[in-house]
mmCIF file of C-alpha atoms and ligand atoms in Angstrom:
data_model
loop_
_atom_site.group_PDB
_atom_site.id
_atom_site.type_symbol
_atom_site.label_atom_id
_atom_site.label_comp_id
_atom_site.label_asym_id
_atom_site.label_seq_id
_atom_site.Cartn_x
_atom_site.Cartn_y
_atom_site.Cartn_z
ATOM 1 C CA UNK A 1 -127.693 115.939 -116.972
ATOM 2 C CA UNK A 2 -129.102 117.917 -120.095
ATOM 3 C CA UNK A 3 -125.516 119.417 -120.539
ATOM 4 C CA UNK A 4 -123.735 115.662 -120.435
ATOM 5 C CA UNK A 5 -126.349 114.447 -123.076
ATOM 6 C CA UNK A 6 -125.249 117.646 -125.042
ATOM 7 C CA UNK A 7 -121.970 116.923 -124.990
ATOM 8 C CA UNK A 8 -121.774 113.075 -125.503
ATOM 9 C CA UNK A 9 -124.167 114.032 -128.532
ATOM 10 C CA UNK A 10 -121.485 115.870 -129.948
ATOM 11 C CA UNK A 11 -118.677 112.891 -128.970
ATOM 12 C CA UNK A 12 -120.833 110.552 -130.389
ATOM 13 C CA UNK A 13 -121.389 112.513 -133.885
ATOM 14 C CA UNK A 14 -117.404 113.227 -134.056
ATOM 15 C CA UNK A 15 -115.981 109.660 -132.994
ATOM 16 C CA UNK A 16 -113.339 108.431 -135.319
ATOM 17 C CA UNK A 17 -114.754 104.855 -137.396
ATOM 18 C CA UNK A 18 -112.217 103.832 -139.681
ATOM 19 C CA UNK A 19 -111.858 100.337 -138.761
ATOM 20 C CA UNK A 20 -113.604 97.156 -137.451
ATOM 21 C CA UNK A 21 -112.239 97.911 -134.280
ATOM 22 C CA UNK A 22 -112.933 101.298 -134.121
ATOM 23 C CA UNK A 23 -116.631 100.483 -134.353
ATOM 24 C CA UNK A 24 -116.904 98.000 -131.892
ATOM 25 C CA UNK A 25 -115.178 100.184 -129.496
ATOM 26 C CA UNK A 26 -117.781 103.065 -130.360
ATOM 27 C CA UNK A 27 -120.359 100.558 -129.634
ATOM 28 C CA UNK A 28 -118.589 98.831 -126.080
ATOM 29 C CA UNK A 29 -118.817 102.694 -125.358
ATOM 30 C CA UNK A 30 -122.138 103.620 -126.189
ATOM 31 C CA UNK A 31 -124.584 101.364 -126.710
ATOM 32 C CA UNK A 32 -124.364 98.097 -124.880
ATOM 33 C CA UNK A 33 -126.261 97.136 -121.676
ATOM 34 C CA UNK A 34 -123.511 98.243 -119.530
ATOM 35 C CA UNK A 35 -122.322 101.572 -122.125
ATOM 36 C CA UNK A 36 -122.736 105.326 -121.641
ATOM 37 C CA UNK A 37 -126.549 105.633 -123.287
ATOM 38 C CA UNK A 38 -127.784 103.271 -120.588
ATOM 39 C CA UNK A 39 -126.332 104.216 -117.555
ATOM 40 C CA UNK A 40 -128.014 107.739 -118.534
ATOM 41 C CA UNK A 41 -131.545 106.239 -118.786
ATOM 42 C CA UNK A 42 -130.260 104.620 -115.773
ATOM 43 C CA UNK A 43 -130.108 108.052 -113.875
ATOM 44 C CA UNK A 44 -133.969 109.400 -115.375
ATOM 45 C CA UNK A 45 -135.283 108.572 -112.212
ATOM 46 C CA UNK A 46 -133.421 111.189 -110.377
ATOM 47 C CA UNK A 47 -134.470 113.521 -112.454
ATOM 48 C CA UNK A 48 -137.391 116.125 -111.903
ATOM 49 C CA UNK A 49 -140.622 115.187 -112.367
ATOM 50 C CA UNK A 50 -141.362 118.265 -114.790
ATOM 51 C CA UNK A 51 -138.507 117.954 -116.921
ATOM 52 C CA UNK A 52 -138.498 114.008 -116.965
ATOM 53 C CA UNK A 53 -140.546 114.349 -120.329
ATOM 54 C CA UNK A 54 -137.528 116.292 -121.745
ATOM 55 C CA UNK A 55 -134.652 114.924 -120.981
ATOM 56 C CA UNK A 56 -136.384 111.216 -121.880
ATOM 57 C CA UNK A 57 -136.494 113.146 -125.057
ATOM 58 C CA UNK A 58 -133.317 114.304 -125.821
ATOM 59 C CA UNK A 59 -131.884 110.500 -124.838
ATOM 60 C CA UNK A 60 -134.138 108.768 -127.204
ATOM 61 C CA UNK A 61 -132.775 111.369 -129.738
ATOM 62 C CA UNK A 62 -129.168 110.403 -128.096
ATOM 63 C CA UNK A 63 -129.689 106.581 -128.646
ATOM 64 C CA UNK A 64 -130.812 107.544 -132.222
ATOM 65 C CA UNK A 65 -128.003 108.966 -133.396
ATOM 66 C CA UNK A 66 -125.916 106.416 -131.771
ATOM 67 C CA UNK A 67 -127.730 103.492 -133.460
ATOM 68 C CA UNK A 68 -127.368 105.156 -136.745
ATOM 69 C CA UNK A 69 -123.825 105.740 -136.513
ATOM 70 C CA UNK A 70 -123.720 102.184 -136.287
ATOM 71 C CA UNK A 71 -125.882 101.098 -138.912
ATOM 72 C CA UNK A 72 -123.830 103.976 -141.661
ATOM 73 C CA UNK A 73 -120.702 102.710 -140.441
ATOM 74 C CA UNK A 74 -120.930 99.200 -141.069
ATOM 75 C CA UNK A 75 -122.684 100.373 -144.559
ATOM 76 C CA UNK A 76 -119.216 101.800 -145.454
ATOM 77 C CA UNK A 77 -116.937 98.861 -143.933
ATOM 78 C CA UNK A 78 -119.320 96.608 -145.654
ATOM 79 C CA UNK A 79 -118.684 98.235 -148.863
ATOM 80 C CA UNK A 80 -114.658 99.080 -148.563
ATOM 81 C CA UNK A 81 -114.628 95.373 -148.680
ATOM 82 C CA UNK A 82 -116.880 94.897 -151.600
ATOM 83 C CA UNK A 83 -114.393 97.016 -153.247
ATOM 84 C CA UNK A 84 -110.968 95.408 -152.875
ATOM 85 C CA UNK A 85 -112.505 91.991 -153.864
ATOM 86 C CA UNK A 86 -113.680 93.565 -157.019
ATOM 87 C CA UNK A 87 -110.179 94.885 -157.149
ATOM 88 C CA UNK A 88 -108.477 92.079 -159.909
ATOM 89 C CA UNK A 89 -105.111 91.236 -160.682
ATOM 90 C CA UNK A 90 -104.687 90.741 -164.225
ATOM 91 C CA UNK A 91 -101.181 89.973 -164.497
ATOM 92 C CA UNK A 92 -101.551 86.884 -162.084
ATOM 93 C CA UNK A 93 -101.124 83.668 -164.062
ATOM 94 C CA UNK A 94 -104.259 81.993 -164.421
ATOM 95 C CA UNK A 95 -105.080 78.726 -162.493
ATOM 96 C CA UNK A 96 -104.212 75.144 -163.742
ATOM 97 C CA UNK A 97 -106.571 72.433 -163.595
ATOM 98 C CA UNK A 98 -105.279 69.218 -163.830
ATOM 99 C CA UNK A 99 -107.972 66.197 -165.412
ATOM 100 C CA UNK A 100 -107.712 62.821 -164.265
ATOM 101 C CA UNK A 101 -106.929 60.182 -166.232
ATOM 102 C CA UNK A 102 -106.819 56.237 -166.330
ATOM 103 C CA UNK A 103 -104.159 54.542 -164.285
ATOM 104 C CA UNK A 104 -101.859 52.322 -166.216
ATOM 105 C CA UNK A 105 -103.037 49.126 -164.470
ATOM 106 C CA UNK A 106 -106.866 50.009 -165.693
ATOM 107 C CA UNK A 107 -105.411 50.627 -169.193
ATOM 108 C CA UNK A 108 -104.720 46.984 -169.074
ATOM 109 C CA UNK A 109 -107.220 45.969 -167.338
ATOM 110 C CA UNK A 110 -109.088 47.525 -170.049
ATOM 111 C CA UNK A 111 -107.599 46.229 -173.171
ATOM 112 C CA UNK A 112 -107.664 42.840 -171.306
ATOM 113 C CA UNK A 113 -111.236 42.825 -170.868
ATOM 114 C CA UNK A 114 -111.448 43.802 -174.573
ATOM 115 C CA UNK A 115 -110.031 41.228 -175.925
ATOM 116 C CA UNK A 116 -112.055 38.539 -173.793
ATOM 117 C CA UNK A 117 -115.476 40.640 -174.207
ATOM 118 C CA UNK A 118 -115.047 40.068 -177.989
ATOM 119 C CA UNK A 119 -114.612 36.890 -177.560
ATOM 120 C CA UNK A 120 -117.780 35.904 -175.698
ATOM 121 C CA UNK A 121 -116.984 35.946 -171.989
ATOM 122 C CA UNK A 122 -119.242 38.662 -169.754
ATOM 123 C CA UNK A 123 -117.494 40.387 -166.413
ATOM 124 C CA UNK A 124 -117.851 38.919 -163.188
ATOM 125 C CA UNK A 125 -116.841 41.190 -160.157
ATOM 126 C CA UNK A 126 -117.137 40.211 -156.477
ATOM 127 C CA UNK A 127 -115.891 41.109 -153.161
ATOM 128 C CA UNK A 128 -112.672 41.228 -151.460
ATOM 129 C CA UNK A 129 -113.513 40.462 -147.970
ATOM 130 C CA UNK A 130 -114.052 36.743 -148.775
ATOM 131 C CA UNK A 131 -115.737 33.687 -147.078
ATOM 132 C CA UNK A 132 -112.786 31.490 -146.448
ATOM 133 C CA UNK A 133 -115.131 28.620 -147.719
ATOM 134 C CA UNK A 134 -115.378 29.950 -151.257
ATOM 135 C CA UNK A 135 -111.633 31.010 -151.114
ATOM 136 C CA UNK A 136 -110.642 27.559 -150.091
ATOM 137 C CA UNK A 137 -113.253 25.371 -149.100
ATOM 138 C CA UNK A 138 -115.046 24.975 -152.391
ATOM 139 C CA UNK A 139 -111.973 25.337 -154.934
ATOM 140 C CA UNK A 140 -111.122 21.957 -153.510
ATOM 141 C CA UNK A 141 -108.275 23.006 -150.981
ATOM 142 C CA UNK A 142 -107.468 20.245 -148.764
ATOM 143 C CA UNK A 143 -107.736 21.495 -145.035
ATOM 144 C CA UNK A 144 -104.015 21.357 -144.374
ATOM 145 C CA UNK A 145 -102.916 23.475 -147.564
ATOM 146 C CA UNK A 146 -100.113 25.387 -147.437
ATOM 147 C CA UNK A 147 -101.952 28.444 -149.042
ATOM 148 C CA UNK A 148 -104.014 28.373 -146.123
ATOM 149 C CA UNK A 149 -101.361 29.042 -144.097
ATOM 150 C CA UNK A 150 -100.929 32.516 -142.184
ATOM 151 C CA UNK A 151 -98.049 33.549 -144.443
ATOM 152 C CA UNK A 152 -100.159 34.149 -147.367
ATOM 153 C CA UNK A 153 -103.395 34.751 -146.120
ATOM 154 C CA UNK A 154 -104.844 37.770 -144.489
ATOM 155 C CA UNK A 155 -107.425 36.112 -142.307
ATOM 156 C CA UNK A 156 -110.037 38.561 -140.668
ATOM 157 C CA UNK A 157 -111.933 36.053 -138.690
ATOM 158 C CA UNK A 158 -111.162 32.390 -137.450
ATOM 159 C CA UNK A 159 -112.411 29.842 -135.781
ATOM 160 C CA UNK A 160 -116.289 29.633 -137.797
ATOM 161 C CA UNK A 161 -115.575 27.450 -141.112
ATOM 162 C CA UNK A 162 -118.542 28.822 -142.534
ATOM 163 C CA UNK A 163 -118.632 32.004 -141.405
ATOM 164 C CA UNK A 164 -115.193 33.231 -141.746
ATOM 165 C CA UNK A 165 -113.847 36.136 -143.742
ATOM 166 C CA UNK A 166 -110.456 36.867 -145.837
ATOM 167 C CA UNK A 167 -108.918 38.851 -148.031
ATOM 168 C CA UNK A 168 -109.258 37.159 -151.164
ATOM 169 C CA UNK A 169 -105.984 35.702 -152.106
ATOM 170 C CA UNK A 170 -107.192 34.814 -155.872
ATOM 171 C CA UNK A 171 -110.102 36.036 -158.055
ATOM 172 C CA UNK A 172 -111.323 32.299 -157.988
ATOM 173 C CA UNK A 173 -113.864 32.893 -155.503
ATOM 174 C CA UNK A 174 -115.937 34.933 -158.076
ATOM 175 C CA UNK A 175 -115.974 31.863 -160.157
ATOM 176 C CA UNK A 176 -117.505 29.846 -157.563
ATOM 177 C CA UNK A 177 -120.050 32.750 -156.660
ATOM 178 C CA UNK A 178 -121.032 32.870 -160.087
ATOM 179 C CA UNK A 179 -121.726 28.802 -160.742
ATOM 180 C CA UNK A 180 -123.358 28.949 -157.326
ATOM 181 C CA UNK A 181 -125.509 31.614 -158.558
ATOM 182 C CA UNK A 182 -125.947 30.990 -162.603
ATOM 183 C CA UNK A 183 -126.643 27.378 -164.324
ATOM 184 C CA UNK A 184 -124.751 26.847 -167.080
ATOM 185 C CA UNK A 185 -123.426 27.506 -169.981
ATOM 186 C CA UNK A 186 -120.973 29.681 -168.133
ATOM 187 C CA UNK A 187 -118.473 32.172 -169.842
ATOM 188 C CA UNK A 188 -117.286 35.384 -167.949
ATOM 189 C CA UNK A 189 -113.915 36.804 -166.637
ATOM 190 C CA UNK A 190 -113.112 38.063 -163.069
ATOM 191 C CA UNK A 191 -111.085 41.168 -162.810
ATOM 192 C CA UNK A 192 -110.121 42.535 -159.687
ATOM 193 C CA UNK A 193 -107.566 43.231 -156.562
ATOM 194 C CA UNK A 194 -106.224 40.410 -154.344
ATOM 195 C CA UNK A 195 -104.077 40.320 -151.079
ATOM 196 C CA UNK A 196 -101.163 38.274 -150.328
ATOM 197 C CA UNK A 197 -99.403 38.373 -147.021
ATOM 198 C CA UNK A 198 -95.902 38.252 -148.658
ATOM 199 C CA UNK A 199 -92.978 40.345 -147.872
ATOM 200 C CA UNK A 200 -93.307 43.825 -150.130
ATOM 201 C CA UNK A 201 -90.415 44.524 -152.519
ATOM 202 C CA UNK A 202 -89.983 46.346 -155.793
ATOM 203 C CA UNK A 203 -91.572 42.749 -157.312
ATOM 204 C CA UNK A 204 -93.943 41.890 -155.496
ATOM 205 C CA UNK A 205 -96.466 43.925 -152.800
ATOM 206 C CA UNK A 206 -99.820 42.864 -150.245
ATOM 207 C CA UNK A 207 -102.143 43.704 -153.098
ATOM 208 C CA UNK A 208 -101.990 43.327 -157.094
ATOM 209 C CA UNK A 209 -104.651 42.467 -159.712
ATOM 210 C CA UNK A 210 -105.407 38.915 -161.347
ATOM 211 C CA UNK A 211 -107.943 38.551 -164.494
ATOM 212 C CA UNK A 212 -108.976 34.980 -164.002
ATOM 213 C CA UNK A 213 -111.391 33.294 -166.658
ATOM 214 C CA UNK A 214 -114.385 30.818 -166.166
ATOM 215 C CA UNK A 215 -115.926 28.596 -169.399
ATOM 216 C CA UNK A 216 -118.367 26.302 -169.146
ATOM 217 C CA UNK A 217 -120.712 24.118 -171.325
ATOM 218 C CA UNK A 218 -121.231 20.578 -172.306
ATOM 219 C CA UNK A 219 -117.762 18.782 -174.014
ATOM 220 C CA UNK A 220 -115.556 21.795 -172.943
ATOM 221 C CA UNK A 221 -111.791 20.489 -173.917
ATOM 222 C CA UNK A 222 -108.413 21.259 -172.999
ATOM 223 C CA UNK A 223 -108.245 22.397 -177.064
ATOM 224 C CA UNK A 224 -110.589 24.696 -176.315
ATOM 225 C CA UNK A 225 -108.900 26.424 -173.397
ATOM 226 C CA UNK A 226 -105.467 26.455 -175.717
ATOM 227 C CA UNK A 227 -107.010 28.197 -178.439
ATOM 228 C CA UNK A 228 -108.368 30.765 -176.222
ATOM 229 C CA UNK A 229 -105.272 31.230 -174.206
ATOM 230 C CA UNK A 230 -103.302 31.467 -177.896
ATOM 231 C CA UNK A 231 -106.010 34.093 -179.257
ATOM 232 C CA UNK A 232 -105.681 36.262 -176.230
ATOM 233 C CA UNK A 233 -101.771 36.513 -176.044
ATOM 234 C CA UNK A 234 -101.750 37.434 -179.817
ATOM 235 C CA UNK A 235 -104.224 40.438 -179.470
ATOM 236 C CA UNK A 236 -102.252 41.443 -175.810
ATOM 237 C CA UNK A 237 -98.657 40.756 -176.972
ATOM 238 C CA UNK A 238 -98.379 40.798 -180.701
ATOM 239 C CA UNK A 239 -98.955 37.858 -183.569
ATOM 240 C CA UNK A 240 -95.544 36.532 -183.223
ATOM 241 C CA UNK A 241 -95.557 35.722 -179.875
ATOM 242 C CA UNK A 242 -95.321 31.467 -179.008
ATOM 243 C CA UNK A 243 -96.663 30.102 -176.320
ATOM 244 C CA UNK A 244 -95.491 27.243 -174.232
ATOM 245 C CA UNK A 245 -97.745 24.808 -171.649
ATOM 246 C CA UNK A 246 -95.937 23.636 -168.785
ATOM 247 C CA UNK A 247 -97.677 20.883 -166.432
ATOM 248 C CA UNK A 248 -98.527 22.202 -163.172
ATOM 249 C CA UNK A 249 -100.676 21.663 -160.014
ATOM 250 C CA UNK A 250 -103.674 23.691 -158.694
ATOM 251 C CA UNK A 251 -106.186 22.204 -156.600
ATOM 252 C CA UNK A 252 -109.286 23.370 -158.482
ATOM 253 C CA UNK A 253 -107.981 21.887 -161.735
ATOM 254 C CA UNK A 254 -106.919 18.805 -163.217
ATOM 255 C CA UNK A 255 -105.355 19.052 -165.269
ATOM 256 C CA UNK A 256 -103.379 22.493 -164.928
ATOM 257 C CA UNK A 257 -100.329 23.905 -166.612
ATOM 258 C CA UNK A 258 -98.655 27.354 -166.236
ATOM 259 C CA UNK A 259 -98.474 29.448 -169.809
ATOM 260 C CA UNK A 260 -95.189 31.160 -170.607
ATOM 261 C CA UNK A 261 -94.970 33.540 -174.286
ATOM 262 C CA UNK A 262 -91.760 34.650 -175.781
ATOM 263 C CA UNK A 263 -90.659 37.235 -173.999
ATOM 264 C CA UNK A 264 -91.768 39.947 -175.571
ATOM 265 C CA UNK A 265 -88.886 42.244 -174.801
ATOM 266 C CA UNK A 266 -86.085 40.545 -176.514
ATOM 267 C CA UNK A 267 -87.950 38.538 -178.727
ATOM 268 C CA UNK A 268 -87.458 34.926 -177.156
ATOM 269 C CA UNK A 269 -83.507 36.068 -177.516
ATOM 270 C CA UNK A 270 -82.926 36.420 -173.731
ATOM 271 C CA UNK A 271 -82.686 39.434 -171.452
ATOM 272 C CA UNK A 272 -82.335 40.613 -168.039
ATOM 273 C CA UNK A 273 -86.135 40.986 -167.462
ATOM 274 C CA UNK A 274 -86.397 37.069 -168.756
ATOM 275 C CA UNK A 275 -84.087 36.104 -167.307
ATOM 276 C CA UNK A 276 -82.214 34.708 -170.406
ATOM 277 C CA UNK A 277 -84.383 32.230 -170.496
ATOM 278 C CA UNK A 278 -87.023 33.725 -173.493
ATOM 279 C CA UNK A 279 -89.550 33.178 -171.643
ATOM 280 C CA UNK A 280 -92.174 34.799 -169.112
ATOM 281 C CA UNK A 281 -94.777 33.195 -167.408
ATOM 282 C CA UNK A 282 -98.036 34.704 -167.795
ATOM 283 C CA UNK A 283 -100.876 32.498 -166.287
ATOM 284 C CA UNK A 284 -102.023 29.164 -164.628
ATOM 285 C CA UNK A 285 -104.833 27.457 -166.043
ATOM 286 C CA UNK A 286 -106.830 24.197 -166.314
ATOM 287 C CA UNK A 287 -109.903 22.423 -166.802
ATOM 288 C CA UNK A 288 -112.459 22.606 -163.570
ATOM 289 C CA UNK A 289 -111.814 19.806 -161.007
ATOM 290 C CA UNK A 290 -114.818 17.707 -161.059
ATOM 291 C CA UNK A 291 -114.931 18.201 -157.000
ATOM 292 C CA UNK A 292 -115.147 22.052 -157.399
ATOM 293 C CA UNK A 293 -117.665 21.651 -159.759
ATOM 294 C CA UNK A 294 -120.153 19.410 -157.670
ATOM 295 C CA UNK A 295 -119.617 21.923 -155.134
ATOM 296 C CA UNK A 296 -121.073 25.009 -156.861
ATOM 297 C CA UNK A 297 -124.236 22.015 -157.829
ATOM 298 C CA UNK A 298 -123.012 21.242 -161.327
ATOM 299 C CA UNK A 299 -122.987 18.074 -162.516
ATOM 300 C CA UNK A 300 -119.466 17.207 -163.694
ATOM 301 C CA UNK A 301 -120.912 14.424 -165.868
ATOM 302 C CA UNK A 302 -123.083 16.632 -168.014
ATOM 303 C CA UNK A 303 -120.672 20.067 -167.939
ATOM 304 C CA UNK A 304 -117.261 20.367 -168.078
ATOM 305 C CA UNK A 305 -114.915 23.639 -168.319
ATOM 306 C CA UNK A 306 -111.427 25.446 -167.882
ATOM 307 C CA UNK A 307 -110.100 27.924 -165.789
ATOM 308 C CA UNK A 308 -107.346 30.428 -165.787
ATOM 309 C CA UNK A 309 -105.822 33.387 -164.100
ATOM 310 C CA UNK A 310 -103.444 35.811 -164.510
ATOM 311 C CA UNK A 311 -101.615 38.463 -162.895
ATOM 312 C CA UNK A 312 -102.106 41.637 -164.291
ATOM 313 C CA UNK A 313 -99.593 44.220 -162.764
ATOM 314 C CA UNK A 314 -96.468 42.571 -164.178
ATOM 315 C CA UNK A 315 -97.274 43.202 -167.809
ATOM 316 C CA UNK A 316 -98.226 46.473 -166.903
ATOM 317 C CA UNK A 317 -94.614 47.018 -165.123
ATOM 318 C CA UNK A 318 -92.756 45.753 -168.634
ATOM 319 C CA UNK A 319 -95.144 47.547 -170.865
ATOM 320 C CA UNK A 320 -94.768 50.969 -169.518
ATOM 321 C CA UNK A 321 -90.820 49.576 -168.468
ATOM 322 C CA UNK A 322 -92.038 50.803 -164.458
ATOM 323 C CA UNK A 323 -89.376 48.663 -162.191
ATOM 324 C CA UNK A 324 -91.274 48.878 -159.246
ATOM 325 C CA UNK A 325 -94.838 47.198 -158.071
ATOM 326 C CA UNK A 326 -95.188 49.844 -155.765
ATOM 327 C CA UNK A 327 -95.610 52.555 -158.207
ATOM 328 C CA UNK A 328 -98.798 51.024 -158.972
ATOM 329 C CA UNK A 329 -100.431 51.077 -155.774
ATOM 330 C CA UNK A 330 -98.762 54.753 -153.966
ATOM 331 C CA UNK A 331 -100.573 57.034 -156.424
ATOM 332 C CA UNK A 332 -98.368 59.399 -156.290
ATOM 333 C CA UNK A 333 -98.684 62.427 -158.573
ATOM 334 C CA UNK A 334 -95.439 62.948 -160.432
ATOM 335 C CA UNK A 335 -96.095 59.160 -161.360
ATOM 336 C CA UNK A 336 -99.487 59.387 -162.444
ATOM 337 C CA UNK A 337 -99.313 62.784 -164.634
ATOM 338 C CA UNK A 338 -96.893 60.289 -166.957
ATOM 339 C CA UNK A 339 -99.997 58.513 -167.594
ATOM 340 C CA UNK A 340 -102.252 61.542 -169.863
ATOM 341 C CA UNK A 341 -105.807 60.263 -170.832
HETATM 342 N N1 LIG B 401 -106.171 31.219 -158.888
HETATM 343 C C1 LIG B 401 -104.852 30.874 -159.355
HETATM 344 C C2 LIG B 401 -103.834 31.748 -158.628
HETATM 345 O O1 LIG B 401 -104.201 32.687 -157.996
HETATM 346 C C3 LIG B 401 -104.694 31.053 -160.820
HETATM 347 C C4 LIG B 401 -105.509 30.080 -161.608
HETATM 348 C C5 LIG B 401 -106.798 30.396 -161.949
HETATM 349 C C6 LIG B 401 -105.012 28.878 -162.011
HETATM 350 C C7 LIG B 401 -107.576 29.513 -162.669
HETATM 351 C C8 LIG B 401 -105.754 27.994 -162.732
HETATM 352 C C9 LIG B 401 -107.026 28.305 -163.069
HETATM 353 O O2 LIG B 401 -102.671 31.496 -158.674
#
């Protein structure tokens, strides 16, 4: 017994460590439950009772030195690793961070709400899983309106009237939430994403933006909604622009017309993007229906007000000259880097 201690004291001070490996094989040998070291304290029992107090001895001493080995070994492992991190390339080129920046449709967004915050009008934002009622119901939608119908909407819930939830479809529901919740005078804008079940092509996709505006106070006029309408496509498409009203029908005003400018490509000359026609058609708008505005518990004989909404992706697409909606909405990188803060 003495001389096998000897001699695995001598295997165990000469054992190769270079590696990972190599130690835990030195240890699978040695010094586990089931290794060498124990299955010799195993065996003490057999031995002598005279010389038990020695050879107890020189195995403690045995598992010593094992243990240690361990312990200096994965010291200098430890540290072999320390050095080849401190180990630096300096001819590798150093790392690129990109910064984000605005996305085109929030730079006009932006300059948008600009133009109407100077003028007054304080930002109204809501949410875009709607209650059908203040979608529909309250803007004065007849039951049976084609809007309604499932090729437009994307309906979440049916069957509950009050209860039931959409994706917005306009921005008018803010308006209703805020003369629900503030008396008037009244004067803010709506910003914000909508969703329209229609097929999805380079012109049009299930989601875009609308900026729709809210104004009311006592003797609110139609003059009053033109002059707006005229000051904000000045400051958004250049003093030279003219504007043209064209009667139209929305069931939350009367009465409503759709806004066309000269188009501000070719001047009013005619081009493809017009259409030759000089023109393109930037909003709808209106004075409040009486009937949407008893709803939200104002008193259309005391207040009166206009409305109107635009879409806000398509003057993005022709003032960055992008030819397809999608663009806006895949955020793709190559796309977006075009687009520096
Ligand atoms: N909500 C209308 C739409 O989505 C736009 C509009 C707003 C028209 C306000 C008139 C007044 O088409």
């Amino acid at each position: 017994m003495e001389n096998t201690i000897r001699s695995l004291q001598q295997e165990i001070t000469d054992f190769e460590i270079t590696t990972h490996a190599d130690l835990e094989a030195f240890r699978l040998k040695y010094t586990v439950r089931k290794g060498l070291i124990a299955a010799l304290f195993g065996q003490l029992k057999t031995v002598a009772p005279a010389d038990k107090p020695r050879i107890g001895q020189l195995l403690n001493q045995l598992k010593l030195t094992a243990d240690n080995r361990i312990d200096e070994e994965e010291a200098k492992l430890a540290a072999n690793a320390g050095d080849s991190a401190k180990r630096i390339d300096l001819t590798l080129p150093g790392r690129r961070y990109f910064t984000g920046s605005e996305h085109p449709v929030q730079k006009v967004l932006g300059e948008m709400k600009q133009i109407f915050s100077a003028m007054g009008f304080g930002i109204a934002t809501g949410p875009e899983l709607e209650l059908d009622r203040y979608n529909f119901d309250l803007l004065n939608f007849p039951p049976d309106h084609p809007a309604r119908d499932m090729q437009d909407t994307f309906f979440v819930t049916t069957g509950n009237p009050d209860t039931d939830l959409l994706l917005r479809t306009h921005t008018s529901p803010v308006q209703v939430r805020v003369m629900l919740d503030h008396e008037p005078p009244i004067r803010v804008i709506c910003p914000g994403k909508v969703y329209r079940n229609e097929a999805i092509s380079a012109r049009s996709y299930c989601v875009f933006h609308q900026l729709e505006g809210l104004y009311i106070d006592k003797k609110v006029t139609f003059a009053d909604l033109k002059a707006t309408i005229y000051s904000f496509a000045r400051q958004m498409f250049g003093t030279d622009v003219k504007l043209r009203f064209r009667p139209s029908f929305f069931p939350f005003t009367e009465p409503s017309a759709e806004v066309d400018v000269t188009c501000y490509l070719c001047g009013g000359k005619g081009c493809r993007v017009c259409k030759k026609s000089g023109w393109l058609e930037i909003m709808g708008c209106g004075m409040v229906h009486p009937n949407v505005l008893r709803n939200c518990g104002i008193d259309p004989e005391t207040w009166s007000g206009y409305a109107f909404g635009m879409g806000v992706d398509r003057t993005v697409l022709l003032r960055y000259k992008i030819d397809d909606i999608r663009l806006l909405f895949e955020n793709d990188l190559r796309m977006l880097r075009q687009f520096p803060a």
